[in-house]
Each structure stands twice: as C-alpha cells, then as structure tokens.
Amino acid sequence: MLGTVLVKDWEAVCQEWESEGFPKSAKNPYNVENATITEAEAKKELAAEEEKRLAAGGISIHAVTPVAFVSMTLDLQETQRRLKRVARGLTTLVTARQEGGLTEQRNQLRARVRNWEQLLPLYMPGLLQFQAELRQKGDPLATTAEHPEDMVLWLPSNVPAADRQRVCFANLPDIEESLRTAQCHDALATLRRTLKIKSRLIKFKNKNLRGQREGTRSRAIIDRVHDRARVAAEKYRSARAAKLLLSGPGSWEDELCVLADEDIRGYQDPDHIRKRVGRRGVLEDGQEDNQEDNVAQSQETANFTLFVEERECRDGTGETRRTLSWIWRTPTQLDNPDNTSDDILRSEWSKSRARADRAREEVLLLQEEMRRTLEYLAWKSKWWLQQAQLRRTDDDLSEGLVAYASSQAGLQTALHHRFQKLWEKPLMDGTNNSTERHSNNQTSSNTNNGAQTGSTSGMDNANGASNTGGINEDGEDEDEDEDEDEDEDEDDEDVNEQGDDGVVEDDNGTLYV
C-alpha cells in the first residue's frame, strides 16, 4: 500500500506540473530519468547532426532523411513483432471477427511496407544486385514471405560487413548502430521497470486480496504487466542481434549481454532456486508444470515465465549463495538498483491519475452535451412556431405552413420530452456532483492559496456551465404541447412517419413538405 504522505507529495508534484504554463520548468511526474541515452534522444541527436550537415552545404537526396528512413524501418519491425504476437494468440477456434481484424492489420502493414520499399533504391542502391546474388545461392533471405509480418525489412544489419559499403548509403550503418544501441538500453529499462511493477503488484495481491473473484481479476492485471515484459525482452533480443551484426564482438557485450529466460527475474530472485511444481490451472510465477521438466531452461521463447521475488522458507533463500541477474548488474543499476523504485511508482501512479481525471472530464462533457441538447430542442420547437408567422400568404397556403411548422415543433418537443426522461438521473447526478465539487474547490482554494490544477479548472468551467444553464421550459410550450404528454405514442408515430426529406403525413393522408 502507498503511504498517505507519499501520495500527497505525488499529488502536489502533478498539480505543480499541470498548473505551470509552457515551457514547463517543473519536475515531470510522468517521466523516469534514465542514465543511458534513450531511443528518442538518439533520434534527436542524429537529426541535429543531419541538420548541421545540410547547413554546411550537404546534399539531401530525398525529403525523408536517412535517420527518418532507419526510424521508419524500426517502427515497421515493431509492428511486425506485434502482429506475430497477435497471430500466435489466435487459436483454432478463432472467430470471423478476430480473423478479419488480423487480416485488416496485415493489409495496413503491407501498404506501409510498399511505401517504405520506394525509398530502398535511394538508401540501399546496391540491394537489387545483392538480392539477385542471394537468389542464385538459394539464400532464404531472398524468398518472398506470404504475410507482411514475415517479410524481410532490409537494413545494413541484414547485409554482411564485406558487402555493406557497396549496398548501403554512406553513414547508414552508423545510424542504425546508434539507434540499435538506444533500443537495447530502452528495452532493458522497460524490462526492469516492468519487473519492479509486477513484484509490487504480486506483493499487494498476496497481502490484501482473498477469494477467487478478486484473485482472478488481480491475475488479469498482472498478466498484462507480464506481457509488457515479454514485449521488452523480444525487442531487446532483436536489437542486440542487429547490433552484434553491425558492431561485431567487443567490450559493449559486457554491458549488453545475451538475455536468456532465466535472466528475466526480479532483483531479489536468486538463480540457484529450483522451480516449484504446481497444479495445472493454478500455476503461479516461479512454478512450472511437471510435464515441462525436459525443457531446457536456457531456451529463449516468447512465453517465458517471470519469477516471483518473494520465496517461501522451504526454498532456502540464502543470502550467501544468491546471484543477481545481469540486468541488475549494469553500470547504471549496480550501485543502487532500487534508486528508481519510487520514480517508477510515481510515474505509474501519475499516469493512472491522469486517466482517472480524463474519465471524470469525459463524464462532465457528456452531461454538458445532454444539457445543451435539451436546450437546443426546446429552442428549435419555438423557432418552428415563429416561422409560421413570418410569411404573409393566402389563407390556404398559410394554413399549410402553420400545420407544417406545428408538426415540426411537435417533433422537437417530443424529442425533448423523451430525452429529458432518459437523461433525468444522469443530469441530476451531474448537478449534485458539480455543486459538491464547486464547494470543495472553494474550500481547497482558500486553504491552498488558490492552487488548482489545469484539469480541475477545466472541470470547474464545465460545472459552471451546467450550473448556470438548467433545463427550464416556458409555460407557453407546456400549454401548446399538453396533449403530447398525454399521448407519447402518437408523437413517436409522427417521428417515424417523417422521412429524410421532411415529408409528414397527417390523418387525412395529406402530405406536407
């Protein structure tokens, strides 16, 4: 459980960030600072270098720069990995809707790949000749894949070092190497952050939740975090394999090691503990099915298990024999691996708070839309009645105009009454909540010297609008439409009889346009 004082401190940080204008100098509560360069920072530095080169008289061969080309390729590869996970998740009992969704995503990816292929002759001019040589050798890289997620997206890492200079554009391998290094560090940071969050969730579940329903719901949340760790591990392995092809073996391997399944564990998980065998259907992290004893633990699969940080006494967690996973022994984590725990929790809490605020704001906006709709329908009914008196014509035409205007006014009034009945409870709840929030905000502003967040101010504006504009009906409208309240079915028939082109049929069969 998070402490009350800690939550108040985080709330103050979020309010300070939201209340400050741009450019912001306050601490960003949603950001977790990393000691290594991130992928976004690497792209920014490479873009700055490209700008300097062009300013010095360099030539640009296309509007899409080499950095943008490599970034586009990496994004396409990320989409390929996501589609592969989706395809693996579909069972033999897949529905037509699920299969259609996968097909639609594949079509979108195929269209993006076709646009990307138009840039290949510019930045990899020798690729066609290289592919022809591969086809002569029967290399599988030259084959055409059936699905777009299985297609080879060519980058310098796919070309051997001996042929890289004649195939690729100048400096393209260096650009990819920089982005691949940043990808590795980003994926590792995401993996460590996910493991910390998952361990925190498991501790909360074991301490506070009891029962099948609560346990199932909490496991669903933990499983989503588990999937995030799988995605990060898959991204790291792909980026490291490409970096190894670009850089070759070197000292960088001491920091970016090979990521095996047994390396993906929390900071307090020892590596010498045997896995506990659990019953089928109730396996927890740290347990394995007894039918999987023959599987090598070092096998790298997409469905690895994340180990639990807490162990029972019978497991024998001796501190003298514990060995940390290498992901916690990198230079940025070796001194104090828990130094970012509070920052990670603060970031996740701030994001959850922002989502909750957005949900409350959407409710307020919906209530305001309901109120305005009722106001518009009441105004439109009066407007139609006024239109009947604007034109001076003979008696026959005047009677028709009055009949049509009255019919349209009746339709608007019927809709007004129907919506008012449907929305009575939501609008009443919104009025009560807005009054309570308004009083709370006044009290908070007096005690906190008027400090308010930007999102709360937006809500107060919406509340003020809903307080000042209630749902009021004039006595004239009630007198004119008193018969409609007694027989709503007649109004509904009128609504259904009106066509798209505004044609209404009366009881005698006469059409009014």
Short mmCIF file of C-alpha atoms in Angstrom, two decimals:
data_model
loop_
_atom_site.label_atom_id
_atom_site.label_comp_id
_atom_site.label_asym_id
_atom_site.label_seq_id
_atom_site.Cartn_x
_atom_site.Cartn_y
_atom_site.Cartn_z
CA MET A 1 0.00 0.00 0.00
CA LEU A 2 1.20 3.50 -0.77
CA GLY A 3 1.56 5.84 2.18
CA THR A 4 -0.73 8.82 2.54
CA VAL A 5 2.17 11.24 2.81
CA LEU A 6 3.78 9.83 -0.34
CA VAL A 7 0.54 10.12 -2.31
CA LYS A 8 0.11 13.74 -1.16
CA ASP A 9 3.63 14.54 -2.33
CA TRP A 10 2.96 12.99 -5.73
CA GLU A 11 -0.34 14.85 -5.96
CA ALA A 12 1.48 18.12 -5.28
CA VAL A 13 4.04 17.34 -8.00
CA CYS A 14 1.26 16.61 -10.51
CA GLN A 15 -0.62 19.78 -9.61
CA GLU A 16 2.51 21.88 -9.97
CA TRP A 17 3.20 20.35 -13.39
CA GLU A 18 -0.36 20.89 -14.62
CA SER A 19 -0.72 24.43 -13.32
CA GLU A 20 2.52 25.69 -14.88
CA GLY A 21 2.41 27.11 -18.37
CA PHE A 22 4.66 26.29 -21.30
CA PRO A 23 7.59 25.98 -21.42
CA LYS A 24 7.47 23.94 -18.21
CA SER A 25 10.37 24.01 -15.76
CA ALA A 26 8.71 21.93 -13.02
CA LYS A 27 9.52 18.29 -12.46
CA ASN A 28 7.71 15.99 -14.87
CA PRO A 29 5.84 13.40 -12.76
CA TYR A 30 5.28 11.12 -15.75
CA ASN A 31 8.94 10.82 -16.71
CA VAL A 32 11.53 8.41 -15.30
CA GLU A 33 15.05 9.65 -15.85
CA ASN A 34 17.49 7.18 -17.40
CA ALA A 35 21.26 7.27 -17.09
CA THR A 36 21.66 5.92 -20.64
CA ILE A 37 20.59 7.57 -23.86
CA THR A 38 17.08 6.73 -24.96
CA GLU A 39 15.87 5.99 -28.46
CA ALA A 40 14.12 9.36 -28.69
CA GLU A 41 17.28 11.17 -27.60
CA ALA A 42 19.33 9.21 -30.13
CA LYS A 43 16.95 10.23 -32.92
CA LYS A 44 17.15 13.84 -31.78
CA GLU A 45 20.96 13.84 -31.82
CA LEU A 46 21.11 12.19 -35.24
CA ALA A 47 18.58 14.68 -36.62
CA ALA A 48 20.69 17.55 -35.26
CA GLU A 49 23.78 16.12 -36.96
CA GLU A 50 21.87 15.83 -40.23
CA GLU A 51 20.76 19.44 -39.90
CA LYS A 52 24.35 20.58 -39.42
CA ARG A 53 25.44 18.59 -42.46
CA LEU A 54 22.78 20.20 -44.64
CA ALA A 55 23.62 23.66 -43.28
CA ALA A 56 27.25 23.11 -44.24
CA GLY A 57 26.28 22.54 -47.87
CA GLY A 58 25.45 18.83 -47.81
CA ILE A 59 23.09 17.36 -50.38
CA SER A 60 19.72 15.87 -49.48
CA ILE A 61 18.62 13.15 -51.88
CA HIS A 62 15.06 12.93 -50.54
CA ALA A 63 12.66 14.63 -48.17
CA VAL A 64 12.90 11.53 -45.96
CA THR A 65 16.32 11.76 -44.32
CA PRO A 66 18.49 8.68 -43.64
CA VAL A 67 17.62 8.93 -39.94
CA ALA A 68 13.91 9.00 -40.76
CA PHE A 69 14.36 6.03 -43.11
CA VAL A 70 16.00 3.89 -40.43
CA SER A 71 13.44 5.00 -37.84
CA MET A 72 10.64 4.09 -40.23
CA THR A 73 12.14 0.65 -40.71
CA LEU A 74 12.45 0.09 -36.96
CA ASP A 75 8.81 1.10 -36.49
CA LEU A 76 7.76 -1.37 -39.18
CA GLN A 77 9.74 -4.12 -37.47
CA GLU A 78 8.00 -3.31 -34.18
CA THR A 79 4.65 -3.63 -35.95
CA GLN A 80 5.77 -6.97 -37.39
CA ARG A 81 6.57 -8.29 -33.92
CA ARG A 82 3.20 -7.12 -32.64
CA LEU A 83 1.33 -8.85 -35.46
CA LYS A 84 3.25 -12.05 -34.84
CA ARG A 85 2.13 -11.97 -31.22
CA VAL A 86 -1.46 -11.42 -32.33
CA ALA A 87 -1.25 -14.31 -34.80
CA ARG A 88 0.24 -16.59 -32.14
CA GLY A 89 -2.57 -15.69 -29.76
CA LEU A 90 -5.29 -16.81 -32.18
CA THR A 91 -6.37 -20.40 -31.56
CA THR A 92 -8.01 -22.87 -33.92
CA LEU A 93 -11.41 -21.69 -32.65
CA VAL A 94 -10.85 -18.17 -33.90
CA THR A 95 -13.95 -16.18 -34.75
CA ALA A 96 -14.55 -14.47 -38.07
CA ARG A 97 -14.29 -11.08 -36.40
CA GLN A 98 -10.87 -11.86 -34.90
CA GLU A 99 -9.58 -13.25 -38.17
CA GLY A 100 -10.92 -10.25 -40.05
CA GLY A 101 -9.20 -7.89 -37.63
CA LEU A 102 -5.87 -9.63 -38.17
CA THR A 103 -6.34 -9.52 -41.93
CA GLU A 104 -7.10 -5.80 -41.80
CA GLN A 105 -3.97 -5.12 -39.78
CA ARG A 106 -1.93 -7.16 -42.24
CA ASN A 107 -3.31 -5.15 -45.15
CA GLN A 108 -2.39 -1.90 -43.42
CA LEU A 109 1.12 -3.15 -42.74
CA ARG A 110 1.50 -4.31 -46.33
CA ALA A 111 0.55 -0.84 -47.58
CA ARG A 112 3.11 0.76 -45.25
CA VAL A 113 5.80 -1.66 -46.44
CA ARG A 114 5.07 -0.78 -50.07
CA ASN A 115 5.57 2.90 -49.32
CA TRP A 116 8.79 2.05 -47.49
CA GLU A 117 10.06 0.00 -50.45
CA GLN A 118 10.02 3.12 -52.62
CA LEU A 119 12.88 4.51 -50.50
CA LEU A 120 15.06 1.40 -50.76
CA PRO A 121 16.71 2.32 -54.11
CA LEU A 122 17.80 5.65 -52.59
CA TYR A 123 19.38 4.47 -49.37
CA MET A 124 20.34 0.93 -50.39
CA PRO A 125 21.17 1.33 -54.11
CA GLY A 126 23.02 -1.98 -54.41
CA LEU A 127 20.28 -4.06 -52.83
CA LEU A 128 18.79 -5.39 -56.08
CA GLN A 129 22.13 -6.82 -57.20
CA PHE A 130 22.74 -8.24 -53.74
CA GLN A 131 19.30 -9.91 -53.70
CA ALA A 132 19.98 -11.43 -57.13
CA GLU A 133 23.19 -12.94 -55.78
CA LEU A 134 21.32 -14.36 -52.80
CA ARG A 135 18.71 -15.96 -55.06
CA GLN A 136 21.44 -17.65 -57.04
CA LYS A 137 22.84 -19.08 -53.81
CA GLY A 138 19.39 -20.15 -52.61
CA ASP A 139 19.56 -17.98 -49.50
CA PRO A 140 16.25 -17.88 -47.56
CA LEU A 141 16.55 -14.08 -47.20
CA ALA A 142 15.75 -13.75 -50.91
CA THR A 143 12.44 -15.62 -50.66
CA THR A 144 9.09 -13.82 -50.59
CA ALA A 145 7.00 -14.19 -47.44
CA GLU A 146 3.27 -14.87 -47.50
CA HIS A 147 2.38 -12.49 -44.69
CA PRO A 148 3.76 -8.95 -44.28
CA GLU A 149 4.94 -9.63 -40.71
CA ASP A 150 7.32 -12.27 -42.10
CA MET A 151 8.84 -10.05 -44.79
CA VAL A 152 12.50 -9.05 -44.54
CA LEU A 153 12.89 -5.31 -43.96
CA TRP A 154 16.33 -4.57 -45.30
CA LEU A 155 18.76 -2.56 -43.22
CA PRO A 156 22.57 -2.55 -43.06
CA SER A 157 22.39 -5.21 -40.33
CA ASN A 158 20.91 -7.64 -42.88
CA VAL A 159 23.89 -7.20 -45.19
CA PRO A 160 27.28 -8.80 -44.45
CA ALA A 161 30.05 -6.40 -43.47
CA ALA A 162 32.01 -7.18 -46.67
CA ASP A 163 29.10 -6.10 -48.90
CA ARG A 164 27.75 -3.30 -46.74
CA GLN A 165 29.71 -0.49 -48.37
CA ARG A 166 28.54 -1.24 -51.92
CA VAL A 167 24.94 -1.90 -50.94
CA CYS A 168 24.14 0.84 -48.41
CA PHE A 169 24.12 4.60 -48.42
CA ALA A 170 27.04 6.30 -46.66
CA ASN A 171 26.69 6.55 -42.85
CA LEU A 172 23.56 4.40 -42.89
CA PRO A 173 25.21 1.57 -40.85
CA ASP A 174 26.38 4.08 -38.22
CA ILE A 175 22.87 5.50 -37.94
CA GLU A 176 21.35 2.06 -37.43
CA GLU A 177 24.03 1.13 -34.88
CA SER A 178 23.26 4.22 -32.80
CA LEU A 179 19.54 3.54 -32.85
CA ARG A 180 20.03 -0.16 -32.09
CA THR A 181 22.15 0.69 -29.05
CA ALA A 182 19.48 3.06 -27.80
CA GLN A 183 16.86 0.37 -28.43
CA CYS A 184 18.79 -2.08 -26.25
CA HIS A 185 19.01 0.37 -23.35
CA ASP A 186 15.36 1.35 -23.71
CA ALA A 187 14.22 -2.27 -23.73
CA LEU A 188 16.34 -3.09 -20.67
CA ALA A 189 14.97 -0.09 -18.78
CA THR A 190 11.42 -1.11 -19.68
CA LEU A 191 12.11 -4.68 -18.60
CA ARG A 192 13.50 -3.63 -15.22
CA ARG A 193 10.63 -1.21 -14.70
CA THR A 194 8.09 -3.91 -15.56
CA LEU A 195 9.68 -6.41 -13.17
CA LYS A 196 9.54 -3.89 -10.34
CA ILE A 197 5.90 -3.09 -11.05
CA LYS A 198 4.97 -6.75 -11.24
CA SER A 199 6.70 -7.60 -7.97
CA ARG A 200 4.81 -4.74 -6.33
CA LEU A 201 1.51 -6.00 -7.72
CA ILE A 202 2.19 -9.54 -6.53
CA LYS A 203 3.03 -8.34 -3.03
CA PHE A 204 -0.17 -6.30 -2.93
CA LYS A 205 -2.22 -9.28 -4.16
CA ASN A 206 -0.74 -11.68 -1.62
CA LYS A 207 -1.22 -9.23 1.23
CA ASN A 208 -4.65 -7.77 0.55
CA LEU A 209 -6.71 -9.95 -1.81
CA ARG A 210 -8.59 -13.11 -0.91
CA GLY A 211 -11.15 -15.09 -2.85
CA GLN A 212 -11.49 -16.43 -6.35
CA ARG A 213 -13.10 -13.36 -7.92
CA GLU A 214 -10.57 -10.87 -6.56
CA GLY A 215 -7.70 -13.23 -7.31
CA THR A 216 -8.79 -13.73 -10.91
CA ARG A 217 -9.11 -10.01 -11.54
CA SER A 218 -5.75 -9.27 -10.00
CA ARG A 219 -4.13 -12.03 -12.03
CA ALA A 220 -5.54 -10.49 -15.21
CA ILE A 221 -3.82 -7.20 -14.35
CA ILE A 222 -0.57 -8.97 -13.50
CA ASP A 223 -0.76 -10.91 -16.77
CA ARG A 224 -0.95 -7.66 -18.72
CA VAL A 225 2.20 -6.48 -16.99
CA HIS A 226 3.72 -9.88 -17.75
CA ASP A 227 3.02 -9.34 -21.46
CA ARG A 228 4.81 -5.99 -21.32
CA ALA A 229 7.91 -7.77 -20.05
CA ARG A 230 7.71 -10.25 -22.92
CA VAL A 231 7.49 -7.42 -25.43
CA ALA A 232 10.51 -5.68 -23.90
CA ALA A 233 12.55 -8.89 -23.90
CA GLU A 234 11.68 -9.59 -27.52
CA LYS A 235 12.65 -6.06 -28.52
CA TYR A 236 15.96 -6.30 -26.68
CA ARG A 237 16.89 -9.60 -28.31
CA SER A 238 16.10 -8.28 -31.78
CA ALA A 239 18.03 -5.03 -31.24
CA ARG A 240 21.05 -6.80 -29.72
CA ALA A 241 21.24 -9.30 -32.58
CA ALA A 242 21.28 -6.43 -35.08
CA LYS A 243 23.92 -4.54 -33.07
CA LEU A 244 26.12 -7.63 -32.96
CA LEU A 245 25.99 -7.83 -36.75
CA LEU A 246 26.85 -4.15 -37.07
CA SER A 247 29.49 -3.73 -34.34
CA GLY A 248 30.83 -7.24 -34.03
CA PRO A 249 32.07 -8.69 -30.73
CA GLY A 250 33.51 -6.12 -28.34
CA SER A 251 33.51 -4.63 -24.87
CA TRP A 252 29.90 -3.50 -25.27
CA GLU A 253 28.86 -7.13 -24.71
CA ASP A 254 29.88 -6.79 -21.05
CA GLU A 255 27.01 -4.36 -20.56
CA LEU A 256 24.53 -5.67 -23.14
CA CYS A 257 24.71 -9.41 -22.53
CA VAL A 258 22.69 -12.21 -24.08
CA LEU A 259 19.24 -12.22 -22.49
CA ALA A 260 18.17 -15.74 -21.55
CA ASP A 261 14.84 -16.64 -19.99
CA GLU A 262 16.39 -17.31 -16.58
CA ASP A 263 17.91 -13.82 -16.60
CA ILE A 264 14.47 -12.22 -16.57
CA ARG A 265 13.79 -12.12 -12.86
CA GLY A 266 13.43 -9.53 -10.13
CA TYR A 267 16.26 -8.02 -8.16
CA GLN A 268 15.71 -10.30 -5.15
CA ASP A 269 15.30 -13.52 -7.12
CA PRO A 270 18.26 -15.91 -6.69
CA ASP A 271 19.26 -18.04 -9.63
CA HIS A 272 20.00 -21.24 -7.73
CA ILE A 273 16.48 -22.00 -6.56
CA ARG A 274 14.73 -24.88 -8.23
CA LYS A 275 11.30 -24.26 -9.68
CA ARG A 276 8.33 -25.45 -7.67
CA VAL A 277 5.90 -27.79 -9.41
CA GLY A 278 2.32 -26.53 -9.35
CA ARG A 279 -1.05 -27.95 -10.25
CA ARG A 280 -2.39 -27.39 -13.74
CA GLY A 281 -4.61 -24.35 -13.97
CA VAL A 282 -3.28 -22.67 -10.83
CA LEU A 283 0.36 -22.12 -11.78
CA GLU A 284 1.91 -19.05 -10.24
CA ASP A 285 5.09 -17.29 -11.27
CA GLY A 286 8.01 -19.33 -10.04
CA GLN A 287 6.15 -22.64 -10.60
CA GLU A 288 6.22 -24.96 -13.54
CA ASP A 289 4.09 -27.80 -14.83
CA ASN A 290 5.56 -31.21 -14.16
CA GLN A 291 5.20 -32.06 -17.86
CA GLU A 292 7.78 -29.40 -18.79
CA ASP A 293 10.75 -30.79 -16.85
CA ASN A 294 12.50 -31.79 -20.05
CA VAL A 295 12.56 -28.24 -21.45
CA ALA A 296 15.95 -26.55 -21.28
CA GLN A 297 15.82 -23.52 -19.02
CA SER A 298 18.10 -21.52 -21.28
CA GLN A 299 15.72 -21.83 -24.22
CA GLU A 300 14.59 -18.41 -25.42
CA THR A 301 10.89 -18.45 -26.13
CA ALA A 302 8.18 -15.85 -26.34
CA ASN A 303 6.24 -17.37 -23.44
CA PHE A 304 8.82 -17.32 -20.67
CA THR A 305 7.81 -17.10 -17.01
CA LEU A 306 8.71 -14.17 -14.80
CA PHE A 307 9.89 -15.36 -11.41
CA VAL A 308 8.39 -14.08 -8.18
CA GLU A 309 10.58 -12.02 -5.91
CA GLU A 310 9.20 -13.47 -2.68
CA ARG A 311 10.17 -17.04 -1.81
CA GLU A 312 9.00 -19.33 0.91
CA CYS A 313 11.32 -20.53 3.64
CA ARG A 314 11.40 -24.06 2.27
CA ASP A 315 13.08 -22.77 -0.87
CA GLY A 316 16.21 -21.90 1.10
CA THR A 317 16.91 -18.32 0.03
CA GLY A 318 20.38 -17.98 1.50
CA GLU A 319 21.93 -14.55 1.04
CA THR A 320 25.43 -16.05 0.78
CA ARG A 321 24.57 -18.01 -2.35
CA ARG A 322 22.39 -15.51 -4.15
CA THR A 323 23.50 -14.29 -7.58
CA LEU A 324 21.80 -11.35 -9.24
CA SER A 325 20.66 -11.42 -12.81
CA TRP A 326 22.97 -9.46 -15.07
CA ILE A 327 20.19 -7.00 -15.94
CA TRP A 328 20.61 -5.62 -12.39
CA ARG A 329 24.41 -5.52 -12.59
CA THR A 330 24.73 -2.97 -15.38
CA PRO A 331 26.70 0.19 -14.51
CA THR A 332 23.50 2.20 -14.10
CA GLN A 333 21.94 -0.31 -11.69
CA LEU A 334 24.87 -1.82 -9.79
CA ASP A 335 25.31 0.92 -7.19
CA ASN A 336 21.69 1.07 -6.07
CA PRO A 337 19.14 -0.93 -8.08
CA ASP A 338 16.24 0.41 -6.02
CA ASN A 339 17.07 4.06 -6.56
CA THR A 340 14.36 4.45 -9.20
CA SER A 341 11.64 2.40 -7.50
CA ASP A 342 9.84 5.47 -6.19
CA ASP A 343 10.21 7.21 -9.55
CA ILE A 344 8.70 4.23 -11.36
CA LEU A 345 5.79 4.00 -8.95
CA ARG A 346 5.30 7.77 -9.13
CA SER A 347 5.22 7.62 -12.92
CA GLU A 348 2.68 4.78 -12.98
CA TRP A 349 0.56 6.46 -10.30
CA SER A 350 0.63 9.78 -12.17
CA LYS A 351 -0.48 8.09 -15.39
CA SER A 352 -3.32 6.33 -13.57
CA ARG A 353 -4.33 9.65 -12.01
CA ALA A 354 -4.34 11.32 -15.44
CA ARG A 355 -6.53 8.55 -16.87
CA ALA A 356 -8.97 8.89 -13.96
CA ASP A 357 -9.11 12.68 -14.42
CA ARG A 358 -9.73 12.24 -18.12
CA ALA A 359 -12.58 9.79 -17.41
CA ARG A 360 -14.21 12.25 -14.99
CA GLU A 361 -13.79 15.04 -17.51
CA GLU A 362 -15.43 12.94 -20.22
CA VAL A 363 -18.41 12.33 -17.90
CA LEU A 364 -18.75 16.07 -17.30
CA LEU A 365 -18.54 16.79 -21.02
CA LEU A 366 -21.20 14.17 -21.74
CA GLN A 367 -23.52 15.68 -19.14
CA GLU A 368 -22.96 19.13 -20.64
CA GLU A 369 -23.77 17.75 -24.11
CA MET A 370 -27.01 16.31 -22.73
CA ARG A 371 -27.96 19.66 -21.21
CA ARG A 372 -27.19 21.55 -24.41
CA THR A 373 -29.15 19.04 -26.49
CA LEU A 374 -32.24 19.62 -24.38
CA GLU A 375 -31.77 23.38 -24.59
CA TYR A 376 -31.41 23.16 -28.37
CA LEU A 377 -34.55 21.04 -28.80
CA ALA A 378 -36.58 23.49 -26.70
CA TRP A 379 -35.26 26.42 -28.74
CA LYS A 380 -35.89 24.62 -32.04
CA SER A 381 -39.51 24.00 -31.12
CA LYS A 382 -40.04 27.72 -30.52
CA TRP A 383 -38.20 28.54 -33.73
CA TRP A 384 -40.56 26.43 -35.84
CA LEU A 385 -43.61 28.11 -34.31
CA GLN A 386 -42.13 31.51 -35.15
CA GLN A 387 -41.51 30.51 -38.77
CA ALA A 388 -45.22 30.04 -39.38
CA GLN A 389 -45.89 33.75 -38.80
CA LEU A 390 -43.07 35.15 -40.95
CA ARG A 391 -44.65 34.71 -44.42
CA ARG A 392 -47.84 36.55 -45.43
CA THR A 393 -49.76 34.46 -47.97
CA ASP A 394 -53.34 33.48 -48.74
CA ASP A 395 -55.37 31.52 -46.23
CA ASP A 396 -54.88 28.07 -47.82
CA LEU A 397 -51.10 28.31 -48.01
CA SER A 398 -50.93 29.95 -44.60
CA GLU A 399 -52.87 27.06 -43.11
CA GLY A 400 -50.43 24.57 -44.64
CA LEU A 401 -47.41 26.49 -43.38
CA VAL A 402 -48.85 26.64 -39.88
CA ALA A 403 -49.64 22.92 -39.96
CA TYR A 404 -46.14 22.00 -41.11
CA ALA A 405 -44.44 24.32 -38.60
CA SER A 406 -46.62 22.97 -35.79
CA SER A 407 -45.77 19.42 -36.82
CA GLN A 408 -42.04 20.13 -36.78
CA ALA A 409 -42.35 21.92 -33.44
CA GLY A 410 -44.18 18.89 -32.09
CA LEU A 411 -41.39 16.61 -33.24
CA GLN A 412 -38.78 18.71 -31.48
CA THR A 413 -40.89 18.84 -28.31
CA ALA A 414 -41.43 15.08 -28.39
CA LEU A 415 -37.70 14.51 -28.67
CA HIS A 416 -37.15 16.98 -25.83
CA HIS A 417 -39.54 15.12 -23.52
CA ARG A 418 -38.15 11.72 -24.46
CA PHE A 419 -34.51 12.72 -23.90
CA GLN A 420 -35.40 14.56 -20.71
CA LYS A 421 -36.95 11.37 -19.36
CA LEU A 422 -33.96 9.24 -20.41
CA TRP A 423 -31.36 11.64 -19.03
CA GLU A 424 -33.11 12.68 -15.83
CA LYS A 425 -30.87 10.66 -13.49
CA PRO A 426 -27.51 11.42 -15.20
CA LEU A 427 -28.27 15.14 -15.27
CA MET A 428 -29.40 15.12 -11.65
CA ASP A 429 -26.22 13.29 -10.60
CA GLY A 430 -24.15 15.74 -12.59
CA THR A 431 -25.81 18.73 -10.91
CA ASN A 432 -25.26 17.29 -7.43
CA ASN A 433 -21.66 16.33 -8.16
CA SER A 434 -20.87 19.71 -9.69
CA THR A 435 -22.29 21.51 -6.64
CA GLU A 436 -20.24 19.33 -4.31
CA ARG A 437 -17.08 19.78 -6.38
CA HIS A 438 -17.63 23.52 -6.53
CA SER A 439 -17.84 23.76 -2.74
CA ASN A 440 -14.82 21.50 -2.31
CA ASN A 441 -12.81 23.55 -4.78
CA GLN A 442 -13.68 26.76 -2.94
CA THR A 443 -12.55 25.24 0.36
CA SER A 444 -9.38 23.89 -1.24
CA SER A 445 -8.60 27.22 -2.87
CA ASN A 446 -8.92 29.02 0.47
CA THR A 447 -6.62 26.57 2.26
CA ASN A 448 -4.09 26.17 -0.53
CA ASN A 449 -3.83 29.85 -1.57
CA GLY A 450 -5.77 29.29 -4.76
CA ALA A 451 -3.57 26.49 -6.14
CA GLN A 452 -5.54 24.41 -8.62
CA THR A 453 -4.62 22.01 -11.38
CA GLY A 454 -5.31 22.68 -15.04
CA SER A 455 -7.60 19.69 -15.34
CA THR A 456 -9.65 20.74 -12.26
CA SER A 457 -10.04 24.21 -13.73
CA GLY A 458 -11.38 22.67 -16.92
CA MET A 459 -13.85 20.62 -14.89
CA ASP A 460 -14.96 23.69 -12.90
CA ASN A 461 -15.65 25.53 -16.15
CA ALA A 462 -17.81 22.66 -17.32
CA ASN A 463 -19.52 22.52 -13.94
CA GLY A 464 -20.16 26.25 -14.03
CA ALA A 465 -21.79 25.87 -17.42
CA SER A 466 -24.05 23.10 -16.15
CA ASN A 467 -24.98 25.12 -13.03
CA THR A 468 -25.89 28.31 -14.87
CA GLY A 469 -27.90 26.66 -17.64
CA GLY A 470 -30.60 24.43 -16.14
CA ILE A 471 -33.37 22.68 -18.01
CA ASN A 472 -36.23 25.16 -17.98
CA GLU A 473 -39.39 25.05 -20.07
CA ASP A 474 -41.63 28.04 -20.71
CA GLY A 475 -45.25 27.93 -19.76
CA GLU A 476 -46.24 28.58 -23.36
CA ASP A 477 -44.58 25.40 -24.56
CA GLU A 478 -46.31 23.37 -21.87
CA ASP A 479 -49.70 24.84 -22.84
CA GLU A 480 -49.18 24.24 -26.54
CA ASP A 481 -47.97 20.66 -26.11
CA GLU A 482 -50.07 19.49 -23.15
CA ASP A 483 -51.76 16.91 -25.38
CA GLU A 484 -48.42 15.44 -26.37
CA ASP A 485 -47.57 14.48 -22.78
CA GLU A 486 -50.83 12.54 -22.56
CA ASP A 487 -50.16 10.53 -25.70
CA GLU A 488 -46.42 10.00 -26.40
CA ASP A 489 -47.10 7.10 -28.73
CA GLU A 490 -48.72 9.49 -31.19
CA ASP A 491 -45.55 11.62 -31.17
CA ASP A 492 -43.40 8.57 -31.80
CA GLU A 493 -45.51 7.68 -34.81
CA ASP A 494 -45.04 11.21 -36.14
CA VAL A 495 -41.30 10.88 -35.73
CA ASN A 496 -41.28 7.59 -37.60
CA GLU A 497 -43.53 8.86 -40.37
CA GLN A 498 -41.24 11.78 -41.20
CA GLY A 499 -38.81 10.90 -43.98
CA ASP A 500 -35.32 12.14 -44.63
CA ASP A 501 -36.65 14.85 -46.92
CA GLY A 502 -39.02 16.36 -44.32
CA VAL A 503 -42.34 14.88 -45.60
CA VAL A 504 -45.11 14.45 -42.98
CA GLU A 505 -48.46 12.71 -43.50
CA ASP A 506 -51.50 13.77 -41.46
CA ASP A 507 -54.55 11.71 -40.51
CA ASN A 508 -56.35 12.51 -43.78
CA GLY A 509 -53.47 11.29 -45.92
CA THR A 510 -52.38 14.80 -46.97
CA LEU A 511 -48.63 15.26 -47.43
CA TYR A 512 -46.96 18.43 -46.13
CA VAL A 513 -43.49 19.26 -47.46
#
